Coordinates of C-alpha atoms and ligand atoms in Angstrom, one line a residue:
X1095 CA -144.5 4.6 -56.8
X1096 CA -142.0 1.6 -56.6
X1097 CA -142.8 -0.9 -58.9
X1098 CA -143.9 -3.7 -56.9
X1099 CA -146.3 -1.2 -55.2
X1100 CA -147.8 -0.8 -59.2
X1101 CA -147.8 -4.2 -59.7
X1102 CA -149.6 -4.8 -56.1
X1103 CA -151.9 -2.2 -57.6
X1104 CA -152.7 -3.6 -60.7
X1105 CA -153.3 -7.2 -59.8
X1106 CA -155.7 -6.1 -57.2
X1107 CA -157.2 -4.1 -60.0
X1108 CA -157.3 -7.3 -61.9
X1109 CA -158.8 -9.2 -58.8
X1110 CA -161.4 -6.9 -58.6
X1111 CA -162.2 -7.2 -62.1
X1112 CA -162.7 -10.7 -62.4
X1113 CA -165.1 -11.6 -59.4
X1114 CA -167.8 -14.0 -60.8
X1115 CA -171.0 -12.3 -60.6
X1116 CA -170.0 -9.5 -58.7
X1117 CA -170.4 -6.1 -59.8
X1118 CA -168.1 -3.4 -59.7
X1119 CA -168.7 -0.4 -57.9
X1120 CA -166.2 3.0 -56.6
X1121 CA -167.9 4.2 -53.9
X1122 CA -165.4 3.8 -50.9
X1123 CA -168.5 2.5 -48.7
X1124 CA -168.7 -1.1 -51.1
X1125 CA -168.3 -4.0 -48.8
X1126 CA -165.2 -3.7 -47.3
X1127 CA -164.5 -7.7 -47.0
X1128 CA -166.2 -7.9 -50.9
X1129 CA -166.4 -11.1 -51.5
X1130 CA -169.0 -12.1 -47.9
X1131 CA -166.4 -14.5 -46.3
X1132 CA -167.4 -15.2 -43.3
X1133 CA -164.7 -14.9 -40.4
X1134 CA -165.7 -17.4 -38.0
X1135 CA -167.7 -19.7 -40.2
X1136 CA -165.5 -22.3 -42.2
X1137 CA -165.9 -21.9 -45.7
X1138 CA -163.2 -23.5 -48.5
X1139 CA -160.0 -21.5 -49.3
X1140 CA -161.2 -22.0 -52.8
X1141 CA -163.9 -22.9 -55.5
X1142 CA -166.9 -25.2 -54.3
X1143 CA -168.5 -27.2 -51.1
X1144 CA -171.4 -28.9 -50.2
X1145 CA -172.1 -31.4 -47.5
X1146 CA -170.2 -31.6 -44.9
X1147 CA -169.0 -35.5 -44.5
X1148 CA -166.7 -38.0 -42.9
X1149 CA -167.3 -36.2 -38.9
X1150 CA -165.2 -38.1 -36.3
X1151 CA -163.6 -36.8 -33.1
X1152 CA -159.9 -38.7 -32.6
X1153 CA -156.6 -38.0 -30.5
X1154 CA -158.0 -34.5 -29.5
X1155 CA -158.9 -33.4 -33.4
X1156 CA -161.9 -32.7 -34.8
X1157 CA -162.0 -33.5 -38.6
X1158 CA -164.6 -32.6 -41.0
X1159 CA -164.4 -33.8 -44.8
X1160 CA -166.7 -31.6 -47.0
X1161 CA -167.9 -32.8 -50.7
X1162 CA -165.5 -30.8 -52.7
X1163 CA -164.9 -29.7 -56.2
X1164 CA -161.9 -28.5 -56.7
X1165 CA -162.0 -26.9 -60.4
X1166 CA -165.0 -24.3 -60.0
X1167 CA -167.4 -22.4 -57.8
X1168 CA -170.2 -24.8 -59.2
X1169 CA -171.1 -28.2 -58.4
X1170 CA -169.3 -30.9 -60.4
X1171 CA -167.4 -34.4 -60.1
X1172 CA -167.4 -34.4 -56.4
X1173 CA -164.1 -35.1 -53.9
X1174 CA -163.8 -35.5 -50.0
X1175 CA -161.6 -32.2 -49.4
X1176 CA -160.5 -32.4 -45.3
X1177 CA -160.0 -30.0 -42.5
X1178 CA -159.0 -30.8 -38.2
X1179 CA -159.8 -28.2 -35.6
X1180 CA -159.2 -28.6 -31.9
X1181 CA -161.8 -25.9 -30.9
X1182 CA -164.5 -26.2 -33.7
X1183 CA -163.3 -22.6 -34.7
X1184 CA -159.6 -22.7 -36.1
X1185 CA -159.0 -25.2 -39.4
X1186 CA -156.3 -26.4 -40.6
X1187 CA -156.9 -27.8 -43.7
X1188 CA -155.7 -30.6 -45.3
X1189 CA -156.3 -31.2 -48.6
X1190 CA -158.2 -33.5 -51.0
X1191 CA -158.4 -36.9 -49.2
X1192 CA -160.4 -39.1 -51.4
X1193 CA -161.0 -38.3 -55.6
X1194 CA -164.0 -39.9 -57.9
X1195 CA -162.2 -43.0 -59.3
X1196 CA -164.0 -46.2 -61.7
X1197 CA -166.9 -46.4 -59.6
X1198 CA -167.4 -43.0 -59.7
X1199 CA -167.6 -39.8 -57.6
X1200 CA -167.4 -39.7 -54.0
X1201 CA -170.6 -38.9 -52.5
X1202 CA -171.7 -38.0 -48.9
X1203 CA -170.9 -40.2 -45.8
X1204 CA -169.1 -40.9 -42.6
X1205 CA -166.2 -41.9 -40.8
X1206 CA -165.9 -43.8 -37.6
X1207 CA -163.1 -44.6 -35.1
X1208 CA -162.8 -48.6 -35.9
X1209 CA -162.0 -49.2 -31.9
X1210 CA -161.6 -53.1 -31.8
X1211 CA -160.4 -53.3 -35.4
X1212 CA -163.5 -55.2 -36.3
X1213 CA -162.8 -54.3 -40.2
X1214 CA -158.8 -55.7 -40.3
X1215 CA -157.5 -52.2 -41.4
X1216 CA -155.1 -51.8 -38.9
X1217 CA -151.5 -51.9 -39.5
X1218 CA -150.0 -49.8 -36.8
X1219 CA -150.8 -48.8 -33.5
X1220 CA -153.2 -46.5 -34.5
X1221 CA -156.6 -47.1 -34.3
X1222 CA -158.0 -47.1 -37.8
X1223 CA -160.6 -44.6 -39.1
X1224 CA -163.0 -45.7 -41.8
X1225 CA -165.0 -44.0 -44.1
X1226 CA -167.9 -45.1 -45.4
X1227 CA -169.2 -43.3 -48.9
X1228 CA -171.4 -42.9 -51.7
X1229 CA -170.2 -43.9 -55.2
X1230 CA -171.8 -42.5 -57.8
X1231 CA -171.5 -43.3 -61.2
X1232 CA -172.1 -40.4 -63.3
X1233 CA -173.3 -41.8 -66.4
X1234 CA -175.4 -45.0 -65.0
X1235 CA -176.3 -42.9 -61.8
X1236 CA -175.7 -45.9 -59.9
X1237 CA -175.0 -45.6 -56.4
X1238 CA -173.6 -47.8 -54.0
X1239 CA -171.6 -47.6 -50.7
X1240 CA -167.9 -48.0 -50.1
X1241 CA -165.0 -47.7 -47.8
X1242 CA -161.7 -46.0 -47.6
X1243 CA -159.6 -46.3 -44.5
X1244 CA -156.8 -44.2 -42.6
X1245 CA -154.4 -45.7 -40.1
X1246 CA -152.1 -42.9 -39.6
X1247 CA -155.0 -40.4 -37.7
X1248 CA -156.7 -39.2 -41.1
X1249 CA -153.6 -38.4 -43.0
X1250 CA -153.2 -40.6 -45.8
X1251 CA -156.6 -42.5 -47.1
X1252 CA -156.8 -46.4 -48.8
X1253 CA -159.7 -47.3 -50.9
X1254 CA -160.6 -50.8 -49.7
X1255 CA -159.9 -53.3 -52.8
X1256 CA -163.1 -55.2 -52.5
X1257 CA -165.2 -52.0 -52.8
X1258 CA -168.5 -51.9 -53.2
X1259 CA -169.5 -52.9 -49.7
X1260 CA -173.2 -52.4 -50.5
X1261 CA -174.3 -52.9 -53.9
X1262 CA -177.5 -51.2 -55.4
X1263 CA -180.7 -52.9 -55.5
X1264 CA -182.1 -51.2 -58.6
X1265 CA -182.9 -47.9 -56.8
X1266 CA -182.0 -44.5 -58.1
X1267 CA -181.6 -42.9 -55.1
X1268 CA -179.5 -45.0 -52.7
X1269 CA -177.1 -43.0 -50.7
X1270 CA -175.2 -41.0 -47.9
X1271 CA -174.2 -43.7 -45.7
X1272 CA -173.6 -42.7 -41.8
X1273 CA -172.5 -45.6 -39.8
X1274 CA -172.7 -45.7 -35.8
X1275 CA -171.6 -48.4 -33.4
X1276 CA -174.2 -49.5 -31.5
X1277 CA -173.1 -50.9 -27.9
X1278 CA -176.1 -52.7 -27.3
X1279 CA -175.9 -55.1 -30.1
X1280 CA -172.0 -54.7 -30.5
X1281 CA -172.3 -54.4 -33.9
X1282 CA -172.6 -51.3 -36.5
X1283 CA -175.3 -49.6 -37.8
X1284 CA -176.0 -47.6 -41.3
X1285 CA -178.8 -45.3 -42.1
X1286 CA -178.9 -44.7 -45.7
X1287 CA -181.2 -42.6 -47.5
X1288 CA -183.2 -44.6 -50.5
X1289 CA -185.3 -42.1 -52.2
X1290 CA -188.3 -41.5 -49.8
X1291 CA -187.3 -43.6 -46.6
X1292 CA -184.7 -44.5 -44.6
X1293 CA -183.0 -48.0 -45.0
X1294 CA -181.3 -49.4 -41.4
X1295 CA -178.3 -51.9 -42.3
X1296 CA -176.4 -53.5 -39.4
X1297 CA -172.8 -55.3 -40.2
X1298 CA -170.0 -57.0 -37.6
X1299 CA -167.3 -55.6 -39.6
X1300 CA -167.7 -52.7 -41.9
X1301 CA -167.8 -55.0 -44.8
X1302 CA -170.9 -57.4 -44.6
X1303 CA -174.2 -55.5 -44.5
X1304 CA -177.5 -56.8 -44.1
X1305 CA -180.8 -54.8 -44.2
X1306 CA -182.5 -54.3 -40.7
X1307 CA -185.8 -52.4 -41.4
X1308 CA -186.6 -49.4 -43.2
X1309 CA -188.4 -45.7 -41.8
X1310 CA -190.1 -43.3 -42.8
X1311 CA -192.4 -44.6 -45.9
X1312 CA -195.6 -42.5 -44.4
X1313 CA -194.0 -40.1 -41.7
X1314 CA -192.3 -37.3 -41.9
X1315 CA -192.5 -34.6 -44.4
X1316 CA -192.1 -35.7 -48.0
X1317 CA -192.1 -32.6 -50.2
X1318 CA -188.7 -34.3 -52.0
X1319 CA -185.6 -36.6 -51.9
X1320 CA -184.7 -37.8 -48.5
X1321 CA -180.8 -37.3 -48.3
X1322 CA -178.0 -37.3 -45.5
X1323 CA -179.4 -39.0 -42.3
X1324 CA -177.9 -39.4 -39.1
X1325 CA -179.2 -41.5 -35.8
X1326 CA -177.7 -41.6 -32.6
X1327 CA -178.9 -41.9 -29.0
X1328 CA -179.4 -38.5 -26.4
X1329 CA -179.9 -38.0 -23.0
X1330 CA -182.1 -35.4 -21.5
X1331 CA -181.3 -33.9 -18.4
X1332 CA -183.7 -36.2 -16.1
X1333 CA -181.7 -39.0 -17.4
X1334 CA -184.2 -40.0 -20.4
X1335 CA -182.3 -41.7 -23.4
X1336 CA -183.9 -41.6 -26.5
X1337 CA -182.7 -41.9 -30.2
X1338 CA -182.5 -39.1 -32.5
X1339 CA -183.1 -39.3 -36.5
X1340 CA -182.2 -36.3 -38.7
X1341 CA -182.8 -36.4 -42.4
X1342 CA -182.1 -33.5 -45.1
X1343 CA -184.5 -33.2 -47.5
X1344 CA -184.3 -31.5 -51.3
X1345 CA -187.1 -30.2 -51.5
X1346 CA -188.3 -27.3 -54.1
X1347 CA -189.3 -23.9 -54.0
X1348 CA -192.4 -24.2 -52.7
X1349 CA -191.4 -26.8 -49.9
X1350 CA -191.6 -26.6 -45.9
X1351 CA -190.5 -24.9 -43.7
X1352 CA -189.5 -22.1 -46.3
X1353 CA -188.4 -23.6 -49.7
X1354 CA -185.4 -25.6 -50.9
X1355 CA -183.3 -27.8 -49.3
X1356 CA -184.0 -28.3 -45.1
X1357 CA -183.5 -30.8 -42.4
X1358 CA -186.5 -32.6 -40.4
X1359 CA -185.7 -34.7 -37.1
X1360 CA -187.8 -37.3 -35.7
X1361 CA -187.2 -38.3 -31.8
X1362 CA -188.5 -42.0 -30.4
X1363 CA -186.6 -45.3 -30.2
X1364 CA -184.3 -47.9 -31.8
X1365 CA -183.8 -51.4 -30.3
X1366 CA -181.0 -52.0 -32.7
X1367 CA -182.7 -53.2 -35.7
X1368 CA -185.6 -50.6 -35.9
X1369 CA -186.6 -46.6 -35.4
X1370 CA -189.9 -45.5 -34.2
X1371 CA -190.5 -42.0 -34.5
X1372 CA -192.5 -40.8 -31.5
X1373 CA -193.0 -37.2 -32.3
X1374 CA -196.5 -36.2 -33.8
X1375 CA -195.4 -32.9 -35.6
X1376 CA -193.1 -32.3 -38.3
X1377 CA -190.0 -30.8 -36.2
X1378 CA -187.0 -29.3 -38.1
X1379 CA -183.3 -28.9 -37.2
X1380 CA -183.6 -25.3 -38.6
X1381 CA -186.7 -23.2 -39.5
X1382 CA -184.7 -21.1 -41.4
X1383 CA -183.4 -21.3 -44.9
X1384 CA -179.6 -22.0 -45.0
X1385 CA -178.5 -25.4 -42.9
X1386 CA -178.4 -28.2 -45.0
X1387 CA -177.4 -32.0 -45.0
X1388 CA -175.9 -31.4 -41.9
X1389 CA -175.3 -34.4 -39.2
X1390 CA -173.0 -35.3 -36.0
X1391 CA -169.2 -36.2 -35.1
X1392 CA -169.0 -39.6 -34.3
X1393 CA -166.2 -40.8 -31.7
X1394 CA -167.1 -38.5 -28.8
X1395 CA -168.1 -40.1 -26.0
X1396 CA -172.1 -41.0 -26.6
X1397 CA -174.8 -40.5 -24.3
X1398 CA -172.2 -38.7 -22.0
X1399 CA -170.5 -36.3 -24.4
X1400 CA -171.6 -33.8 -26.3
X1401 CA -173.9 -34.2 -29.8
X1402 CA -172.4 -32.1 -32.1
X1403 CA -173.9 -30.7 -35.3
X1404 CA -172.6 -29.0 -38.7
X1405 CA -174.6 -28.0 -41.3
X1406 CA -173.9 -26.7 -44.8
X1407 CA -174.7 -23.1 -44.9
X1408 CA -176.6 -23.0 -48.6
X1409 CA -179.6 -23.9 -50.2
X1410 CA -179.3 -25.9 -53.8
X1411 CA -182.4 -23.8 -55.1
X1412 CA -179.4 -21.1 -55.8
X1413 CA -176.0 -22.5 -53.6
X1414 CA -174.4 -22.7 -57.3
X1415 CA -175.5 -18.5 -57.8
X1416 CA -174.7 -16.5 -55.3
X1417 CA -172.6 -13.9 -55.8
X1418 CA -169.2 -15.6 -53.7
X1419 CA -166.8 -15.0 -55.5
X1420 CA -163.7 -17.7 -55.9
X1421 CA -164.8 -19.7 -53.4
X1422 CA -168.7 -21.2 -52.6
X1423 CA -170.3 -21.7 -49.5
X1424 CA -169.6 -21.6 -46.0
X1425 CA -170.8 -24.5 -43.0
X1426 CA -172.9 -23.2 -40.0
X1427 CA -171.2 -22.8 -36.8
X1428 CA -171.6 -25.8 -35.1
X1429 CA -174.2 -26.3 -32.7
X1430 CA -174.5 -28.8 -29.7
X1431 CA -177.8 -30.7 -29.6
X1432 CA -179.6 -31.3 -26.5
X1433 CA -183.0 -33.4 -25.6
X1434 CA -185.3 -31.0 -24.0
X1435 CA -189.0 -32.7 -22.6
X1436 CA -191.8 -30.2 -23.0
X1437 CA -194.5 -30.0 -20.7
X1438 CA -197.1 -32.4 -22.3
X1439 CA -193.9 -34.8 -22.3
X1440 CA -193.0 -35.0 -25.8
X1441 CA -189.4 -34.2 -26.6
X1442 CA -188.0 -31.7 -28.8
X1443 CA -184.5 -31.1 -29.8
X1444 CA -182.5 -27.9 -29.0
X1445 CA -179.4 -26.2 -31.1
X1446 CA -177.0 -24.1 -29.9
X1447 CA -173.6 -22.9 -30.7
X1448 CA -170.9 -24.5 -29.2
X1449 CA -169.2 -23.1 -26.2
X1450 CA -165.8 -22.7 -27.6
X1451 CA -167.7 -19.7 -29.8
X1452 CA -167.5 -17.7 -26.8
X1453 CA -163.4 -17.6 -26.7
X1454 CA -163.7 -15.9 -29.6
X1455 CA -165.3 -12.7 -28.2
X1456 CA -163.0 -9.9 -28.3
X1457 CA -163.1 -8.3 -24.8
X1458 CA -162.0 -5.1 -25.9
X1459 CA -164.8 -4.6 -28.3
X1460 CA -168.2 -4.8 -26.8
X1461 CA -171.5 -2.6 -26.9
X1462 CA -173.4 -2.7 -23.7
X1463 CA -176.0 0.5 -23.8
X1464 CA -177.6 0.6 -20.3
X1465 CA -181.1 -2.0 -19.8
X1466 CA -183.9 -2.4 -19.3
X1467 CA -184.7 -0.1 -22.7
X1468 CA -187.5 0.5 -24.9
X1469 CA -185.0 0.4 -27.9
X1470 CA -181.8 0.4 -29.2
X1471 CA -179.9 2.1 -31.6
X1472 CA -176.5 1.3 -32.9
X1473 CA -175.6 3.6 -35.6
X1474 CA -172.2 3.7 -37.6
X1475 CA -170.1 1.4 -35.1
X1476 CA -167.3 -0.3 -36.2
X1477 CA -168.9 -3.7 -34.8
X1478 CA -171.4 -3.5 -36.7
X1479 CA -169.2 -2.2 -40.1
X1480 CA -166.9 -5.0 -39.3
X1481 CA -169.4 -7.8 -40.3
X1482 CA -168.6 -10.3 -37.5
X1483 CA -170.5 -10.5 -34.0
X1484 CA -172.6 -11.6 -31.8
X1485 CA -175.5 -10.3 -30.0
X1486 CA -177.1 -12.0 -26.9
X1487 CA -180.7 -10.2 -25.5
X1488 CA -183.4 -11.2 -23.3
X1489 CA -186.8 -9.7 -24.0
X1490 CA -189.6 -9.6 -21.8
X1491 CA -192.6 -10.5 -24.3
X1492 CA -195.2 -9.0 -21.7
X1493 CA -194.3 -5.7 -22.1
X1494 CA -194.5 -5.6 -26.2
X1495 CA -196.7 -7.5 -28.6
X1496 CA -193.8 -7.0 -31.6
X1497 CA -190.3 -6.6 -32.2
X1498 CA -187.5 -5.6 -35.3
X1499 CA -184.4 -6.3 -35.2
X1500 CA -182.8 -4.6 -38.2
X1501 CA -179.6 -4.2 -39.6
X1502 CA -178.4 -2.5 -42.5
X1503 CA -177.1 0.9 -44.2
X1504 CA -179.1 4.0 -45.8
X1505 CA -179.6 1.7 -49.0
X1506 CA -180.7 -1.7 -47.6
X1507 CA -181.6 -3.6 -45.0
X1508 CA -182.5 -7.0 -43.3
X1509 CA -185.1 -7.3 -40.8
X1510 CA -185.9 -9.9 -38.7
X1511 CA -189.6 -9.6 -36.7
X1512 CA -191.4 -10.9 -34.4
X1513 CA -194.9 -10.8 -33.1
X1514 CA -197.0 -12.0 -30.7
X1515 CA -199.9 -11.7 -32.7
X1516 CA -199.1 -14.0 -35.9
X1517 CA -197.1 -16.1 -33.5
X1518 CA -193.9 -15.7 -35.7
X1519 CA -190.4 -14.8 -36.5
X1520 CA -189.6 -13.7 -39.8
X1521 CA -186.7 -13.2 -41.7
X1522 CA -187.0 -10.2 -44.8
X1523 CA -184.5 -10.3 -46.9
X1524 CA -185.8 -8.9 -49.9
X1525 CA -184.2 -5.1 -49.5
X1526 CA -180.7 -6.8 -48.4
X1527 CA -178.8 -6.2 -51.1
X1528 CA -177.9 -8.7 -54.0
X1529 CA -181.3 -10.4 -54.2
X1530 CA -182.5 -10.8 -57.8
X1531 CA -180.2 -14.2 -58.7
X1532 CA -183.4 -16.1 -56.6
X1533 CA -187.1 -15.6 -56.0
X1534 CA -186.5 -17.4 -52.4
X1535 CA -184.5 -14.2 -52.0
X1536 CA -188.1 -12.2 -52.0
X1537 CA -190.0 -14.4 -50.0
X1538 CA -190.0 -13.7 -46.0
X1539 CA -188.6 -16.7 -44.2
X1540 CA -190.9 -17.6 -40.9
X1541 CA -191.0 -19.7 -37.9
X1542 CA -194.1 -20.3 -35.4
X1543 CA -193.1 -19.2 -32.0
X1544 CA -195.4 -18.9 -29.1
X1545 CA -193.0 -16.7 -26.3
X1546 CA -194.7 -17.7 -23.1
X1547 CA -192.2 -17.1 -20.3
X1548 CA -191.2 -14.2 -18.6
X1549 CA -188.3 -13.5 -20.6
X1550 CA -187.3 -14.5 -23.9
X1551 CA -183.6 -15.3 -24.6
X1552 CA -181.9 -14.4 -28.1
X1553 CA -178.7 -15.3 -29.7
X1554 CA -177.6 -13.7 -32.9
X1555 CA -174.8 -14.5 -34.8
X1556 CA -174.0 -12.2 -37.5
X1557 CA -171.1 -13.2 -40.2
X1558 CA -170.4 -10.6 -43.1
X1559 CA -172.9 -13.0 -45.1
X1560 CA -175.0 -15.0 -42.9
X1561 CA -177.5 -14.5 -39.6
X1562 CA -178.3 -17.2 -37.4
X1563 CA -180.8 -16.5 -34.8
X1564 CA -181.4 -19.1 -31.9
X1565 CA -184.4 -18.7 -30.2
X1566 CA -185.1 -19.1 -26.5
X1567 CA -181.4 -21.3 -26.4
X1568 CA -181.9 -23.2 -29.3
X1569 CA -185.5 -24.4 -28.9
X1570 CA -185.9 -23.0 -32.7
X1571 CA -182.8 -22.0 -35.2
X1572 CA -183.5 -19.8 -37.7
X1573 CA -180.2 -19.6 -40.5
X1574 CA -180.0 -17.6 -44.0
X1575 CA -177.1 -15.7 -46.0
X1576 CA -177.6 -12.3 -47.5
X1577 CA -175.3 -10.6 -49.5
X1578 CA -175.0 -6.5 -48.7
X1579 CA -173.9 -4.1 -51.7
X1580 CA -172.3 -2.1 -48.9
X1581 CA -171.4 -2.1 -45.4
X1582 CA -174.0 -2.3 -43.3
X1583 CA -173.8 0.5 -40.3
X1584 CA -176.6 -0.2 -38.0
X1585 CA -178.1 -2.8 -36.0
X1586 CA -181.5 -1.5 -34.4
X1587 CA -183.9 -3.2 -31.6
X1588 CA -187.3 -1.3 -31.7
X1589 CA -190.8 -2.6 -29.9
X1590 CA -192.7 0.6 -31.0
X1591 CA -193.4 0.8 -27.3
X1592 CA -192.3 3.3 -24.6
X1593 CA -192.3 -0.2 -22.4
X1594 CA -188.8 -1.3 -21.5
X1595 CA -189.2 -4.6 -22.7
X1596 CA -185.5 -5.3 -23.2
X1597 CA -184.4 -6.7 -19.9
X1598 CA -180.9 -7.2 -21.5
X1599 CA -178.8 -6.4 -24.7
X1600 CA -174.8 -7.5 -25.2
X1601 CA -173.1 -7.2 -28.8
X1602 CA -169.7 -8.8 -28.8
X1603 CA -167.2 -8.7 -32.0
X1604 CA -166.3 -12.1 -32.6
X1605 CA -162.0 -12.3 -33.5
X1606 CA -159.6 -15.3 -34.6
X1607 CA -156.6 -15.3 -34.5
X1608 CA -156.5 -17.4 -38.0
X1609 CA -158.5 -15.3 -40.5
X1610 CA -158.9 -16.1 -44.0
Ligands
FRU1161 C1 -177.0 -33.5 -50.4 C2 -176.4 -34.3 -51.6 C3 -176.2 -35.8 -51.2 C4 -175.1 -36.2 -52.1 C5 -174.3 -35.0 -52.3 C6 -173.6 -34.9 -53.6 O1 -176.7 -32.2 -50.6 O2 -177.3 -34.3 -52.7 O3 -177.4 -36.6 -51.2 O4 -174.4 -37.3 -51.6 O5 -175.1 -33.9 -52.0 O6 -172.7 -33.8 -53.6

């Protein structure tokens, strides 16, 4: 052997040695990609993220800031780290764009495209893009909201010298600033989360803020902090406008919809000062476990462009554990929100994945057994060992009361059900694979569903660590991660029916040409 070949050898030795809570093992079957990161999911070429912040569209580029720590896989003295894609799909990142300074670390926020220069940032002919943050002071705790400002399309970042713009009141939790124009009023909005409502601010310039109204006191769920809000308006396809609110809430373990951290939504109107939820029910962005503080890029064209959504794939009741190793946590793909009226009129919200995911299907590697079918079988493909696809399916509920969708390897397994009796989905993830760092690990995840058409549409999305399943196109998302010991082989379809109540089944590898 030459010795570079040794030393190639023995520093991947080494490699393997050091993972952070993984554990070693020789069989040849241990997961190939070892340490779960995800191919067409963005996740940090290193150490740790959280929320993803700062979303604006400009000049063609999508850029997403993510709270960042740059010395560890654990949470700690948080940066905005920055990343611009033209198809949602393929990052380029950028770097560390804005680092904790006297008034503290930089929290969650926004950015916005300052169109009319209504802040007096500009310098060039560029129009300027403003972020608006959270500082937090790490020994008082204090929080309060600032701005830092770009006039070169994102790639060099000014703190504004007169920051704070908005000074705490004497409240602990006071944070996560998103700012919106609002076209009606011409002047900007801010939701900000304050402990266990929403506070509206409103402000001509970005600078001067004065308090509007406040949401969200006695509606809503309110098993923890309310965190990370978003509000913006959406039209349904008759035409209907009405204003969305999201907020993230950290919840605990025993919390709705399924424990830990989780995002709720509330649908009704905004006149420009204050939000009236309409809805009745508690309604949530995801009924699964993983999608967290996620919000929307500002700067695409509202009302008639599209609402698009991120999410942080984790969950703090064990983000900081699992068993990544040199980098933590990924983002969900991103999902296009649409207004959909029910038929008793209310409104609901649906998710989807974005269309550009579909240029990433790999033509040449597709499974498409022959339908209608009573089951399917996929055994030892090297889709499936490959970690990274996605399946689409219609079933026809009338011709089976249950499903299992399972995936796994002779070892372990993670099965997703549904049935017509219980009126759920669920997510088991207990047999699927590293599962002891977390109890939420052993519970099932679930999600009312009533299928009442003729056919029910599904969209899977497998990752190497992470399954998102959207029901009946987005009407209900269900996200969590999983960590497999070894490869998983199969993916299997069964209605324990001789019915043929799968009308149609596609699994597509998903490819990029940028993999990291
Ligand atoms: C939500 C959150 C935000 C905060 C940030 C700190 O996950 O707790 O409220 O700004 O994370 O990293």
């Amino acid at each position: 052997m030459k010795l570079t070949k040794i030393i190639f050898f023995m520093f991947m030795l080494l490699l393997g040695a050091c993972g952070d809570n993984e554990e070693t093992d020789s069989s040849a079957d241990v997961m190939y990609h070892h340490n779960f990161r995800p191919y067409y999911h963005y996740t940090p070429q290193a150490n740790w993220m959280n929320d993803p912040n700062g979303m604006v569209y400009y000049d063609g580029k999508y850029h997403l800031f993510y709270q960042y720590y740059p010395y560890g896989t654990t949470w700690g003295p948080m940066h905005w780290a920055h990343t611009v894609s033209t198809d949602l799909f393929h990052w380029e990142d950028q770097g560390i764009k804005l680092y904790p300074d006297e008034l503290g670390y930089v929290f969650s926020g926004s950015a916005v495209a300052d169109l009319n220069n209504t802040a007096g940032f500009k310098t060039g002919n560029e129009t300027p893009l403003v972020a608006i943050f959270t500082h937090h002071q790490n020994i008082t705790g204090r929080q309060v909201q600032s701005l830092a400002y770009s006039n070169d399309k994102g790639d060099t970042w000014t703190k504004y010298e007169n920051n704070p713009v908005l000074d705490n009141p004497g409240i602990a939790d006071f944070r996560d600033p998103k700012v919106i124009w609002h076209e009606a009023s011409q002047k900007w909005i801010m939701v900000l989360a304050v402990f266990d409502h929403i506070r509206i601010y409103s402000s001509p310039n970005l600078k001067a803020w004065e308090l509007e109204s406040e949401f969200g006191k006695n509606v809503g769920y309110h098993g923890g902090v309310w965190e990370c809000p978003d509000l913006f308006p959406l039209k349904d396809e008759q035409g209907t406008v009405k204003w969305v609110m999201l907020v993230s809430l950290g919840g605990n373990e025993n919390s709705e919809p399924n424990g830990g951290s989780a995002t709720q939504y509330f649908i009704g109107e905004f006149d420009g000062s204050s939000f009236v939820s309409e809805n009745e029910e508690i309604l949530w962005a995801d009924y699964g476990i993983d999608n967290y503080a996620g919000v929307t890029w500002s700067n695409i064209p509202e009302i008639d462009g599209r609402r698009l959504f991120i999410g942080w794939m984790s969950n703090w009741a064990y983000a900081n554990v699992v068993p990544e190793s040199g980098w933590r946590s990924g983002m969900t793909v991103p999902r296009e929100i649409k207004l959909k009226k029910r038929q008793d009129n209310s409104y609901v919200l649906h998710f989807s994945p974005v269309d550009e995911l579909n240029t990433l299907v790999d033509p040449q590697k597709t499974i498409a057994p022959e339908t209608p079918a009573n089951q399917i079988h996929v055994d030892y493909h090297e889709i499936i060992a490959g970690g990274s696809y996605q399946v689409e399916m219609e079933i026809i509920p009338s011709e089976t009361d249950q499903f299992t969708i399972s995936l796994g390897n002779e070892l372990e397994d993670l099965t997703i059900r549904y049935s017509k009796t219980s009126g759920e989905f669920t997510i088991d993830r207990s047999n699927s694979g590293h599962v002891t760092f977390n109890n939420l690990f052993m519970h099932e995840i679930s999600c009312d569903y009533q299928a009442t058409g003729e056919t029910l549409p599904l969209t899977l999305l497998i990752d190497q660590n992470s399954v998102e399943l959207f029901i009946n196109q987005g009407e209900k998302v269900m996200t969590a991660l999983f960590f497999p010991r070894y490869n998983y082989k199969f993916f299997r379809l069964d209605g324990y029916t001789q019915n043929k109540f799968i009308k149609s089944f596609t699994i597509n590898a998903l490819k990029k040409s940028l993999i990291r």
